[in-house]
Amino acid sequence: GNSVTQMEGPVTLSEEAFLTINCTYTATGYPSLFWYVQYPGEGLQLLLKATKADDKGSNKGFEATYRKETTSFHLEKGSVQVSDSAVYFCALSDLGYGGSQGNLIFGKGTKLSVKP
Amino acid sequence: EAQVTQNPRYLITVTGKKLTVTCSQNMNHEYMSWYRQDPGLGLRQIYYSMNVEVTDKGDVPEGYKVSRKEKRNFPLILESPSPNQTSLYFCASSSSGDLGFQYFGPGTRLLVL
C-alpha cells in the first residue's frame, strides 16, 4: 500500500543553519506530494506541494523537489529561523488511481527546534 | 476569514459517556475528514466525507461515528469512549478539486479516564 517515511526527529539546529528533512514514499500511480507544518498548539497547514515529477514546490524559503527516480521529496531551507520551530509532515495523495479517493497519507512527522 | 472550527478544544470525560466533537467550515468545501494524532504514530484518518450524506471509513474507524447532514458540519461521535481514544483530534476540509490541500482545524484534545 501507499506509505510515507520521513526522518525521525527531533532535529535541533542553530539559527541560520541549513535544514534538510528527508522524505521518501511508496505509491502506486502518480501521487501528489505535500509538506505540512504544525506550529505549537495549532492545526496543520500546507507549506508546499508538487503534483508531478521534477516539480519544485516552494514557500517561505522552504523548497522540495518531486524526484520520481528516487521516490523522494526532501524538504530544505537554506537558513532557518527560530520561528521555523514546528513539526513537519510529509504527505502524499494518491487521487483517482486506486486507493481511497481523497486520502492524504502522512509520515509520522519530524520535530524541528531552532535555537537562537 | 476561511477557517475550520472545532468544539470543544479540550475535553476530559469518563469511559462510556457519549460525546460529540463538532466541526464546521465556512469555505463551502465538499470534502471533510477527521484525523487523530498520537505520539510516534503521526496522523491517522478516522472517517472522511466526499459530500453531504456521503461518508467512508479511514484507517482507524473503530469506536467512532460521523454524520454529514449539512455541507458545513461534520461531527465526530464517540458513543462509548474508552481510554485508548485519548488523543488529539483534527478536522479538515478541502474542495473536491484539490483534495490534497486541506484546511485543518485547531484540534481537540480528548482525555478519557
Tab-separated table of C-alpha atoms in Angstrom:
chain	number	residue	atom	x	y	z
A	1	GLY	CA	0.000	0.000	0.000
A	2	ASN	CA	0.890	3.647	-0.129
A	3	SER	CA	3.169	4.968	2.569
A	4	VAL	CA	5.414	7.844	3.538
A	5	THR	CA	8.638	7.569	5.504
A	6	GLN	CA	10.354	10.609	6.921
A	7	MET	CA	13.410	11.028	9.057
A	8	GLU	CA	12.866	10.726	12.754
A	9	GLY	CA	13.419	13.699	14.949
A	10	PRO	CA	13.836	15.685	16.865
A	11	VAL	CA	16.124	17.850	14.798
A	12	THR	CA	17.866	20.669	16.637
A	13	LEU	CA	19.642	23.402	14.692
A	14	SER	CA	21.141	26.789	15.363
A	15	GLU	CA	19.636	29.844	13.715
A	16	GLU	CA	20.820	30.326	10.109
A	17	ALA	CA	21.803	26.670	9.722
A	18	PHE	CA	20.842	24.648	6.646
A	19	LEU	CA	17.879	22.318	7.031
A	20	THR	CA	17.128	19.041	5.286
A	21	ILE	CA	14.292	16.737	6.322
A	22	ASN	CA	14.243	13.546	4.291
A	23	CYS	CA	11.032	12.060	2.947
A	24	THR	CA	10.563	9.009	0.751
A	25	TYR	CA	7.346	7.458	-0.421
A	26	THR	CA	5.842	4.270	-1.788
A	27	ALA	CA	2.836	4.639	-4.035
A	28	THR	CA	1.026	3.147	-6.963
A	29	GLY	CA	0.082	5.523	-9.684
A	30	TYR	CA	1.130	9.160	-9.731
A	31	PRO	CA	0.759	10.767	-6.315
A	32	SER	CA	0.863	14.421	-5.460
A	33	LEU	CA	3.299	15.225	-2.662
A	34	PHE	CA	2.974	17.726	0.159
A	35	TRP	CA	4.724	19.179	3.156
A	36	TYR	CA	2.510	20.321	6.007
A	37	VAL	CA	3.708	22.242	9.068
A	38	GLN	CA	2.262	22.233	12.570
A	39	TYR	CA	3.269	25.110	14.834
A	40	PRO	CA	2.958	24.561	18.596
A	41	GLY	CA	-0.656	24.377	19.713
A	42	GLU	CA	-2.079	24.697	16.208
A	43	GLY	CA	-3.514	22.565	13.438
A	44	LEU	CA	-1.579	21.595	10.356
A	45	GLN	CA	-1.218	23.958	7.443
A	46	LEU	CA	0.000	23.332	3.940
A	47	LEU	CA	3.573	24.512	3.417
A	48	LEU	CA	4.191	23.449	-0.177
A	49	LYS	CA	3.221	20.877	-2.734
A	50	ALA	CA	4.263	19.267	-6.037
A	51	THR	CA	1.952	17.411	-8.356
A	52	LYS	CA	4.268	15.740	-10.861
A	53	ALA	CA	7.807	14.511	-11.285
A	54	ASP	CA	10.542	17.206	-11.261
A	55	ASP	CA	8.134	19.836	-9.918
A	56	LYS	CA	9.608	22.024	-7.200
A	57	GLY	CA	7.324	23.338	-4.502
A	58	SER	CA	8.429	26.393	-2.543
A	59	ASN	CA	7.096	28.673	0.165
A	60	LYS	CA	8.541	30.817	2.985
A	61	GLY	CA	12.089	29.912	1.930
A	62	PHE	CA	11.397	26.174	2.037
A	63	GLU	CA	11.783	24.030	-1.069
A	64	ALA	CA	11.184	20.410	-2.057
A	65	THR	CA	11.595	18.685	-5.416
A	66	TYR	CA	9.499	15.722	-6.528
A	67	ARG	CA	12.038	13.041	-7.526
A	68	LYS	CA	10.304	10.088	-9.118
A	69	GLU	CA	13.511	8.154	-9.747
A	70	THR	CA	14.375	8.124	-6.033
A	71	THR	CA	10.742	8.367	-4.794
A	72	SER	CA	11.744	11.272	-2.594
A	73	PHE	CA	10.508	14.731	-1.632
A	74	HIS	CA	13.096	16.128	0.759
A	75	LEU	CA	12.391	19.465	2.468
A	76	GLU	CA	15.174	22.052	2.502
A	77	LYS	CA	15.746	25.560	3.757
A	78	GLY	CA	18.965	27.475	3.428
A	79	SER	CA	18.808	29.444	6.666
A	80	VAL	CA	16.380	28.506	9.409
A	81	GLN	CA	14.932	30.909	11.967
A	82	VAL	CA	13.661	30.368	15.495
A	83	SER	CA	10.147	30.895	14.127
A	84	ASP	CA	10.555	27.763	11.952
A	85	SER	CA	10.409	25.583	15.068
A	86	ALA	CA	7.499	23.236	14.402
A	87	VAL	CA	6.601	19.695	13.400
A	88	TYR	CA	6.866	18.983	9.675
A	89	PHE	CA	4.814	16.297	7.969
A	90	CYS	CA	5.422	14.829	4.550
A	91	ALA	CA	2.290	13.502	2.848
A	92	LEU	CA	1.071	12.026	-0.374
A	93	SER	CA	-2.293	11.999	-2.043
A	94	ASP	CA	-2.980	9.232	-4.480
A	95	LEU	CA	-6.099	10.607	-6.062
A	96	GLY	CA	-8.205	8.795	-8.609
A	97	TYR	CA	-5.778	5.940	-9.169
A	98	GLY	CA	-6.533	3.113	-6.785
A	99	GLY	CA	-6.514	3.595	-3.055
A	100	SER	CA	-9.114	5.607	-1.254
A	101	GLN	CA	-10.143	8.748	-3.031
A	102	GLY	CA	-9.163	11.805	-1.107
A	103	ASN	CA	-6.895	10.228	1.458
A	104	LEU	CA	-3.819	12.129	2.490
A	105	ILE	CA	-1.263	9.673	3.822
A	106	PHE	CA	1.061	11.311	6.306
A	107	GLY	CA	4.501	10.489	7.549
A	108	LYS	CA	4.997	10.423	11.313
A	109	GLY	CA	6.298	13.970	11.472
A	110	THR	CA	9.689	15.475	12.269
A	111	LYS	CA	10.026	17.949	15.100
A	112	LEU	CA	12.381	20.831	14.382
A	113	SER	CA	13.773	23.047	17.125
A	114	VAL	CA	15.816	26.085	16.146
A	115	LYS	CA	17.967	27.692	18.853
A	116	PRO	CA	18.987	31.363	18.789
B	1	GLU	CA	-11.784	34.551	7.111
B	2	ALA	CA	-11.573	30.986	5.822
B	3	GLN	CA	-11.495	28.620	8.726
B	4	VAL	CA	-12.325	25.259	10.224
B	5	THR	CA	-13.601	25.397	13.778
B	6	GLN	CA	-13.795	22.605	16.318
B	7	ASN	CA	-15.508	22.423	19.671
B	8	PRO	CA	-14.617	21.773	22.345
B	9	ARG	CA	-10.878	22.395	22.225
B	10	TYR	CA	-10.267	20.374	25.385
B	11	LEU	CA	-12.381	17.649	26.919
B	12	ILE	CA	-11.975	15.324	29.866
B	13	THR	CA	-14.546	12.570	30.144
B	14	VAL	CA	-15.042	9.112	31.610
B	15	THR	CA	-15.250	5.736	29.956
B	16	GLY	CA	-18.624	5.060	28.346
B	17	LYS	CA	-20.022	8.588	28.402
B	18	LYS	CA	-21.132	9.518	24.909
B	19	LEU	CA	-19.601	12.655	23.451
B	20	THR	CA	-19.653	14.662	20.247
B	21	VAL	CA	-16.910	16.851	18.829
B	22	THR	CA	-18.256	19.387	16.370
B	23	CYS	CA	-16.509	20.568	13.229
B	24	SER	CA	-17.632	23.375	10.964
B	25	GLN	CA	-16.097	25.007	7.880
B	26	ASN	CA	-17.068	28.243	6.133
B	27	MET	CA	-15.464	27.593	2.737
B	28	ASN	CA	-18.265	25.594	1.087
B	29	HIS	CA	-15.899	22.621	0.836
B	30	GLU	CA	-17.261	19.301	-0.336
B	31	TYR	CA	-14.633	17.157	1.383
B	32	MET	CA	-14.225	16.849	5.153
B	33	SER	CA	-12.187	14.477	7.249
B	34	TRP	CA	-11.296	13.529	10.818
B	35	TYR	CA	-7.815	12.546	11.976
B	36	ARG	CA	-6.276	11.572	15.254
B	37	GLN	CA	-2.706	12.412	16.167
B	38	ASP	CA	-0.760	10.233	18.568
B	39	PRO	CA	2.916	10.389	19.567
B	40	GLY	CA	5.061	8.207	17.326
B	41	LEU	CA	2.130	7.398	15.028
B	42	GLY	CA	1.612	10.678	13.220
B	43	LEU	CA	-1.828	11.435	11.799
B	44	ARG	CA	-4.268	8.670	11.056
B	45	GLN	CA	-7.549	9.161	9.275
B	46	ILE	CA	-10.716	8.133	11.098
B	47	TYR	CA	-13.518	8.966	8.656
B	48	TYR	CA	-13.985	11.194	5.668
B	49	SER	CA	-16.856	12.583	3.642
B	50	MET	CA	-16.842	13.465	-0.037
B	51	ASN	CA	-20.119	15.396	0.214
B	52	VAL	CA	-23.419	15.629	2.068
B	53	GLU	CA	-24.718	12.194	3.087
B	54	VAL	CA	-21.546	10.502	1.741
B	55	THR	CA	-19.141	9.178	4.377
B	56	ASP	CA	-16.495	6.471	4.388
B	57	LYS	CA	-14.088	4.818	6.779
B	58	GLY	CA	-10.490	5.827	7.041
B	59	ASP	CA	-7.701	3.820	8.588
B	60	VAL	CA	-8.911	3.744	12.210
B	61	PRO	CA	-12.739	3.998	12.284
B	62	GLU	CA	-13.464	1.581	15.157
B	63	GLY	CA	-15.279	3.239	18.039
B	64	TYR	CA	-16.253	6.343	16.073
B	65	LYS	CA	-19.258	7.542	14.116
B	66	VAL	CA	-19.765	10.525	11.855
B	67	SER	CA	-22.603	12.176	10.001
B	68	ARG	CA	-22.780	14.707	7.186
B	69	LYS	CA	-26.268	16.176	7.078
B	70	GLU	CA	-25.120	19.642	6.053
B	71	LYS	CA	-22.219	20.655	3.896
B	72	ARG	CA	-20.553	22.825	6.523
B	73	ASN	CA	-20.723	20.432	9.502
B	74	PHE	CA	-19.071	17.085	10.154
B	75	PRO	CA	-19.429	15.991	13.794
B	76	LEU	CA	-17.405	13.145	15.293
B	77	ILE	CA	-19.311	10.950	17.723
B	78	LEU	CA	-17.820	8.650	20.331
B	79	GLU	CA	-20.763	6.629	21.602
B	80	SER	CA	-18.835	4.776	24.312
B	81	PRO	CA	-15.379	6.337	24.708
B	82	SER	CA	-12.533	4.241	26.009
B	83	PRO	CA	-9.096	5.281	27.319
B	84	ASN	CA	-7.422	4.224	24.036
B	85	GLN	CA	-9.334	7.052	22.359
B	86	THR	CA	-7.391	9.596	24.368
B	87	SER	CA	-5.773	11.611	21.618
B	88	LEU	CA	-5.554	14.895	19.738
B	89	TYR	CA	-8.243	15.116	17.063
B	90	PHE	CA	-8.211	17.258	13.945
B	91	CYS	CA	-10.946	18.055	11.486
B	92	ALA	CA	-10.004	19.118	7.968
B	93	SER	CA	-11.757	20.222	4.798
B	94	SER	CA	-10.909	20.824	1.166
B	95	SER	CA	-12.565	21.467	-2.146
B	96	SER	CA	-13.238	18.459	-4.338
B	97	GLY	CA	-10.952	19.919	-6.976
B	98	ASP	CA	-7.878	19.987	-4.739
B	99	LEU	CA	-8.199	17.241	-2.178
B	100	GLY	CA	-4.547	17.377	-1.157
B	101	PHE	CA	-4.824	20.995	0.008
B	102	GLN	CA	-6.637	20.541	3.275
B	103	TYR	CA	-7.503	23.206	5.811
B	104	PHE	CA	-7.164	21.948	9.374
B	105	GLY	CA	-8.996	22.962	12.495
B	106	PRO	CA	-7.092	23.863	15.678
B	107	GLY	CA	-7.549	20.442	17.243
B	108	THR	CA	-9.480	18.914	20.141
B	109	ARG	CA	-7.510	17.324	22.929
B	110	LEU	CA	-9.511	14.481	24.483
B	111	LEU	CA	-8.719	12.618	27.689
B	112	VAL	CA	-10.812	9.565	28.516
B	113	LEU	CA	-10.445	8.363	32.111
